[in-house]
Amino acid sequence: GKQFAISGFIINVKQFGAHGVGTGHDDTDAFTAAKAYHDTRDGTYQGTYPGDAQLAMYAPAGHYYSTAGTILDTGGTGFTFYGDGAVSVLDKIDFYISGDYKCHIHNFFLRGATAYGVKLGDGAGNTAFQCQANHIWIHDKTKGLHLAGAQNCEISGLNIDLCANGIVSEHAVSTNIDNFSVRGCTNDGIQITSTGLTGNGELKLSNGSSSNNARRGCSIYSDGTNQVVEDYFVNCSLTGQDISAERTYTITAIVDNGSGKIRVATFVAH
């Protein structure tokens, strides 16, 4: 087959025919070919962690477009794909990480009307473990960031706008989202639910905002079977437009356990 000069363990999608010129050219085949080549390099990246001389995929500045839509399934431990920031635009090209360890996605602008921008976990027990997503812009998705099985993951520098729902967490454990902005969603900016396999626990959101969303800045609810427990908000501003969607609870007790944390009890179940 065709041979490619891969420099410094970097697979540049343009070496596989990606144009990055917008909707005038379909880059689906180029991304598929680059990912397929990446996956054949067993021993170079399969089974290794970042920093162990694995291959990484790279999309330099450009507007990469997929006519029918493409989902990049990481498909292995240590998958790394990065761009040049908001100038590396992936249009209807999204990321799915499930059953994989220590995958890294950095420096992309994900746009185009699709189901999600980044999805971690499959909602059926296969998780994304110790994965990272940093400096990601997401625009015009049904779910910007979808946590359907995220465990010990780190997400930072997240900018989501004009999606139906910005951040949707159905099953996340010990996962941090730091330095985030969600705005202009047509439904909720943030949804934290227990509809996943075992619910939510220890999701921490810090240094961020959810604003100018059509309904709630943040909604938290249980399906009645699983629980939403120990979720934390640190230095966050969460606002919505639909005041009727808010609920008020009577506080019956505030307990300080002496460790700097407090527990707030309400009169009604929620």
Short mmCIF file of C-alpha atoms in Angstrom, two decimals:
data_model
loop_
_atom_site.label_atom_id
_atom_site.label_comp_id
_atom_site.label_asym_id
_atom_site.label_seq_id
_atom_site.Cartn_x
_atom_site.Cartn_y
_atom_site.Cartn_z
CA GLY A 1 0.00 0.00 0.00
CA LYS A 2 0.92 3.65 -0.05
CA GLN A 3 3.71 4.60 2.32
CA PHE A 4 3.58 7.71 4.47
CA ALA A 5 6.40 9.63 6.07
CA ILE A 6 5.35 9.92 9.69
CA SER A 7 7.51 12.41 11.52
CA GLY A 8 7.94 12.25 15.27
CA PHE A 9 5.10 9.73 15.68
CA ILE A 10 2.59 12.29 14.35
CA ILE A 11 -0.08 11.35 11.82
CA ASN A 12 -1.20 14.52 10.04
CA VAL A 13 -4.65 14.08 8.48
CA LYS A 14 -3.54 16.19 5.51
CA GLN A 15 -1.07 13.46 4.59
CA PHE A 16 -4.10 11.26 3.99
CA GLY A 17 -5.91 13.68 1.71
CA ALA A 18 -7.77 16.01 4.07
CA HIS A 19 -8.19 19.46 2.54
CA GLY A 20 -9.59 21.44 5.46
CA VAL A 21 -11.27 23.98 3.19
CA GLY A 22 -14.83 23.77 4.52
CA THR A 23 -18.02 22.38 3.07
CA GLY A 24 -16.66 22.45 -0.47
CA HIS A 25 -14.71 19.24 0.15
CA ASP A 26 -15.69 16.07 2.02
CA ASP A 27 -12.82 15.02 4.30
CA THR A 28 -14.50 11.85 5.59
CA ASP A 29 -12.30 9.41 3.66
CA ALA A 30 -9.12 11.18 4.73
CA PHE A 31 -10.00 11.01 8.43
CA THR A 32 -11.08 7.38 8.07
CA ALA A 33 -7.82 6.47 6.35
CA ALA A 34 -5.68 8.33 8.88
CA LYS A 35 -7.45 6.61 11.78
CA ALA A 36 -7.17 3.21 10.10
CA TYR A 37 -3.43 3.71 9.59
CA HIS A 38 -3.13 4.81 13.21
CA ASP A 39 -4.88 1.64 14.37
CA THR A 40 -2.58 -0.67 12.40
CA ARG A 41 0.46 0.53 14.29
CA ASP A 42 0.12 -2.12 16.96
CA GLY A 43 2.99 -1.94 19.39
CA THR A 44 3.51 1.73 18.70
CA TYR A 45 0.37 2.98 20.35
CA GLN A 46 -1.91 0.06 21.23
CA GLY A 47 -1.72 -0.76 24.91
CA THR A 48 0.53 2.17 25.78
CA TYR A 49 -0.12 5.30 27.77
CA PRO A 50 0.57 8.84 26.56
CA GLY A 51 4.27 9.57 26.72
CA ASP A 52 5.30 6.05 25.75
CA ALA A 53 6.34 6.94 22.17
CA GLN A 54 2.90 6.25 20.73
CA LEU A 55 1.49 7.72 17.57
CA ALA A 56 -0.71 10.76 17.80
CA MET A 57 -3.14 12.15 15.23
CA TYR A 58 -3.02 15.82 14.28
CA ALA A 59 -5.35 18.13 12.36
CA PRO A 60 -3.64 21.48 11.68
CA ALA A 61 -5.62 24.69 11.29
CA GLY A 62 -8.42 24.25 8.77
CA HIS A 63 -12.14 23.59 8.38
CA TYR A 64 -12.58 19.82 8.00
CA TYR A 65 -16.00 18.69 6.84
CA SER A 66 -17.84 15.36 6.74
CA THR A 67 -20.95 15.36 4.56
CA ALA A 68 -22.66 12.41 6.23
CA GLY A 69 -21.03 12.87 9.62
CA THR A 70 -18.13 10.89 11.09
CA ILE A 71 -17.59 9.60 14.61
CA LEU A 72 -13.98 9.01 15.60
CA ASP A 73 -14.12 6.02 17.94
CA THR A 74 -10.81 6.06 19.84
CA GLY A 75 -10.73 2.27 19.85
CA GLY A 76 -7.71 1.77 22.10
CA THR A 77 -5.72 2.82 25.10
CA GLY A 78 -3.75 6.03 24.88
CA PHE A 79 -5.35 7.45 21.74
CA THR A 80 -4.27 11.07 21.26
CA PHE A 81 -5.67 13.53 18.72
CA TYR A 82 -4.95 17.24 18.77
CA GLY A 83 -5.41 20.37 16.69
CA ASP A 84 -4.29 24.00 16.76
CA GLY A 85 -7.17 25.29 18.87
CA ALA A 86 -10.36 26.98 17.66
CA VAL A 87 -8.85 27.28 14.17
CA SER A 88 -8.90 23.47 13.81
CA VAL A 89 -12.59 23.09 12.98
CA LEU A 90 -14.17 19.63 12.77
CA ASP A 91 -17.54 20.00 11.08
CA LYS A 92 -19.76 16.96 11.81
CA ILE A 93 -16.67 15.04 12.95
CA ASP A 94 -17.08 14.02 16.59
CA PHE A 95 -15.33 11.95 19.29
CA TYR A 96 -16.48 8.78 21.06
CA ILE A 97 -14.42 7.20 23.85
CA SER A 98 -15.71 3.98 25.41
CA GLY A 99 -13.90 1.07 27.03
CA ASP A 100 -10.59 2.92 26.62
CA TYR A 101 -7.95 4.24 28.98
CA LYS A 102 -5.98 7.49 29.06
CA CYS A 103 -7.11 8.94 25.76
CA HIS A 104 -6.38 12.60 25.08
CA ILE A 105 -8.30 15.05 22.86
CA HIS A 106 -7.04 18.61 22.67
CA ASN A 107 -7.53 21.90 20.84
CA PHE A 108 -10.53 21.54 18.51
CA PHE A 109 -13.66 23.41 17.50
CA LEU A 110 -16.46 20.87 16.97
CA ARG A 111 -19.44 22.16 15.03
CA GLY A 112 -22.28 20.89 12.82
CA ALA A 113 -25.68 19.48 13.82
CA THR A 114 -24.97 16.00 15.22
CA ALA A 115 -25.91 14.03 18.35
CA TYR A 116 -22.88 15.09 20.40
CA GLY A 117 -19.45 16.66 20.21
CA VAL A 118 -17.61 14.44 22.69
CA LYS A 119 -19.10 11.31 24.29
CA LEU A 120 -17.39 9.42 27.12
CA GLY A 121 -18.75 5.91 27.79
CA ASP A 122 -21.56 3.95 26.17
CA GLY A 123 -24.12 3.99 28.98
CA ALA A 124 -23.99 0.19 29.24
CA GLY A 125 -20.96 -0.33 31.46
CA ASN A 126 -18.08 0.49 29.12
CA THR A 127 -16.35 3.56 30.53
CA ALA A 128 -13.77 6.09 29.50
CA PHE A 129 -11.12 5.83 32.23
CA GLN A 130 -8.57 8.53 33.06
CA CYS A 131 -9.20 10.31 29.76
CA GLN A 132 -8.69 14.00 29.07
CA ALA A 133 -10.38 16.58 26.85
CA ASN A 134 -8.85 20.04 26.91
CA HIS A 135 -9.50 23.31 25.09
CA ILE A 136 -12.54 22.14 23.16
CA TRP A 137 -15.14 24.43 21.55
CA ILE A 138 -18.50 22.76 20.80
CA HIS A 139 -21.30 24.33 18.77
CA ASP A 140 -24.74 23.23 17.49
CA LYS A 141 -25.02 19.69 18.93
CA THR A 142 -27.90 17.88 20.60
CA LYS A 143 -25.53 17.23 23.51
CA GLY A 144 -22.28 19.15 23.61
CA LEU A 145 -20.43 16.96 26.12
CA HIS A 146 -22.14 13.64 26.90
CA LEU A 147 -20.89 11.73 29.94
CA ALA A 148 -22.37 8.25 29.67
CA GLY A 149 -19.58 6.44 31.50
CA ALA A 150 -16.75 8.76 32.51
CA GLN A 151 -14.47 7.62 35.32
CA ASN A 152 -11.57 9.62 36.73
CA CYS A 153 -11.60 11.89 33.67
CA GLU A 154 -10.28 15.45 33.44
CA ILE A 155 -11.96 18.02 31.20
CA SER A 156 -10.85 21.64 31.06
CA GLY A 157 -11.13 24.68 28.84
CA LEU A 158 -14.58 23.66 27.61
CA ASN A 159 -16.64 26.19 25.62
CA ILE A 160 -20.13 25.12 24.54
CA ASP A 161 -22.69 27.30 22.80
CA LEU A 162 -25.98 27.02 20.90
CA CYS A 163 -26.48 23.30 21.58
CA ALA A 164 -29.78 21.75 22.70
CA ASN A 165 -28.12 20.72 25.97
CA GLY A 166 -24.59 21.75 26.84
CA ILE A 167 -23.22 19.22 29.34
CA VAL A 168 -25.23 16.04 29.94
CA SER A 169 -23.96 13.73 32.68
CA GLU A 170 -25.79 10.41 33.01
CA HIS A 171 -22.98 8.34 34.52
CA ALA A 172 -19.82 9.99 35.79
CA VAL A 173 -17.57 8.98 38.68
CA SER A 174 -14.72 11.06 40.12
CA THR A 175 -14.64 13.27 37.04
CA ASN A 176 -13.65 16.94 36.96
CA ILE A 177 -14.80 19.69 34.60
CA ASP A 178 -12.81 22.87 35.12
CA ASN A 179 -12.80 26.25 33.41
CA PHE A 180 -15.99 25.84 31.39
CA SER A 181 -18.52 28.07 29.68
CA VAL A 182 -21.95 26.93 28.49
CA ARG A 183 -24.30 29.44 26.90
CA GLY A 184 -27.25 29.86 24.60
CA CYS A 185 -28.59 26.30 24.80
CA THR A 186 -32.17 25.75 23.66
CA ASN A 187 -32.88 23.47 26.62
CA ASP A 188 -30.65 23.14 29.72
CA GLY A 189 -27.10 24.32 29.99
CA ILE A 190 -26.16 21.43 32.29
CA GLN A 191 -28.10 18.24 33.04
CA ILE A 192 -26.96 15.88 35.78
CA THR A 193 -29.16 12.79 35.91
CA SER A 194 -29.17 9.26 37.25
CA THR A 195 -30.41 7.65 34.05
CA GLY A 196 -27.04 5.98 33.42
CA LEU A 197 -26.04 2.48 34.49
CA THR A 198 -25.35 3.35 38.13
CA GLY A 199 -26.11 7.03 38.33
CA ASN A 200 -23.76 9.91 39.07
CA GLY A 201 -21.24 10.35 41.85
CA GLU A 202 -18.42 12.77 42.56
CA LEU A 203 -18.73 14.94 39.48
CA LYS A 204 -16.99 18.22 40.18
CA LEU A 205 -17.58 21.39 38.16
CA SER A 206 -15.37 24.35 38.95
CA ASN A 207 -14.56 27.82 37.66
CA GLY A 208 -17.31 28.00 35.08
CA SER A 209 -20.65 29.40 34.02
CA SER A 210 -23.87 28.31 32.38
CA SER A 211 -25.85 31.28 31.12
CA ASN A 212 -28.49 32.52 28.66
CA ASN A 213 -30.00 29.06 28.27
CA ALA A 214 -33.67 28.75 27.34
CA ARG A 215 -34.57 26.67 30.41
CA ARG A 216 -32.22 26.02 33.31
CA GLY A 217 -28.63 26.86 33.87
CA CYS A 218 -28.36 23.47 35.60
CA SER A 219 -30.84 20.68 36.35
CA ILE A 220 -30.23 17.73 38.68
CA TYR A 221 -32.68 14.87 38.87
CA SER A 222 -32.98 11.17 39.66
CA ASP A 223 -34.84 8.53 37.71
CA GLY A 224 -36.08 7.01 40.99
CA THR A 225 -33.82 3.95 40.70
CA ASN A 226 -30.27 5.27 40.71
CA GLN A 227 -28.97 8.23 42.65
CA VAL A 228 -27.21 11.49 41.98
CA VAL A 229 -24.76 11.84 44.84
CA GLU A 230 -21.77 13.95 45.87
CA ASP A 231 -21.66 16.36 42.97
CA TYR A 232 -19.72 19.55 43.61
CA PHE A 233 -19.86 23.09 42.26
CA VAL A 234 -16.95 25.40 43.03
CA ASN A 235 -16.95 29.00 41.83
CA CYS A 236 -19.76 28.43 39.33
CA SER A 237 -22.48 30.73 38.00
CA LEU A 238 -25.58 28.88 36.74
CA THR A 239 -28.50 30.82 35.31
CA GLY A 240 -31.46 30.09 33.06
CA GLN A 241 -34.34 31.97 31.46
CA ASP A 242 -37.37 29.85 32.39
CA ILE A 243 -38.10 30.71 36.01
CA SER A 244 -41.12 28.38 35.98
CA ALA A 245 -38.73 25.47 35.55
CA GLU A 246 -37.14 26.16 38.93
CA ARG A 247 -38.26 24.44 42.13
CA THR A 248 -38.04 25.72 45.67
CA TYR A 249 -37.28 23.45 48.64
CA THR A 250 -37.71 24.14 52.33
CA ILE A 251 -34.38 23.73 54.11
CA THR A 252 -34.84 21.66 57.27
CA ALA A 253 -31.23 21.28 58.38
CA ILE A 254 -27.70 22.40 57.60
CA VAL A 255 -25.05 20.14 59.11
CA ASP A 256 -21.35 20.96 59.36
CA ASN A 257 -19.37 17.75 59.77
CA GLY A 258 -16.23 19.60 60.81
CA SER A 259 -14.25 18.97 57.65
CA GLY A 260 -15.21 22.19 55.94
CA LYS A 261 -18.13 20.59 54.12
CA ILE A 262 -21.81 21.11 54.85
CA ARG A 263 -24.87 19.01 54.15
CA VAL A 264 -28.17 20.69 53.29
CA ALA A 265 -31.34 18.72 53.96
CA THR A 266 -34.64 19.66 52.33
CA PHE A 267 -38.21 18.93 53.27
CA VAL A 268 -39.22 17.24 50.01
CA ALA A 269 -37.53 14.47 48.08
CA HIS A 270 -35.71 15.67 44.98
#
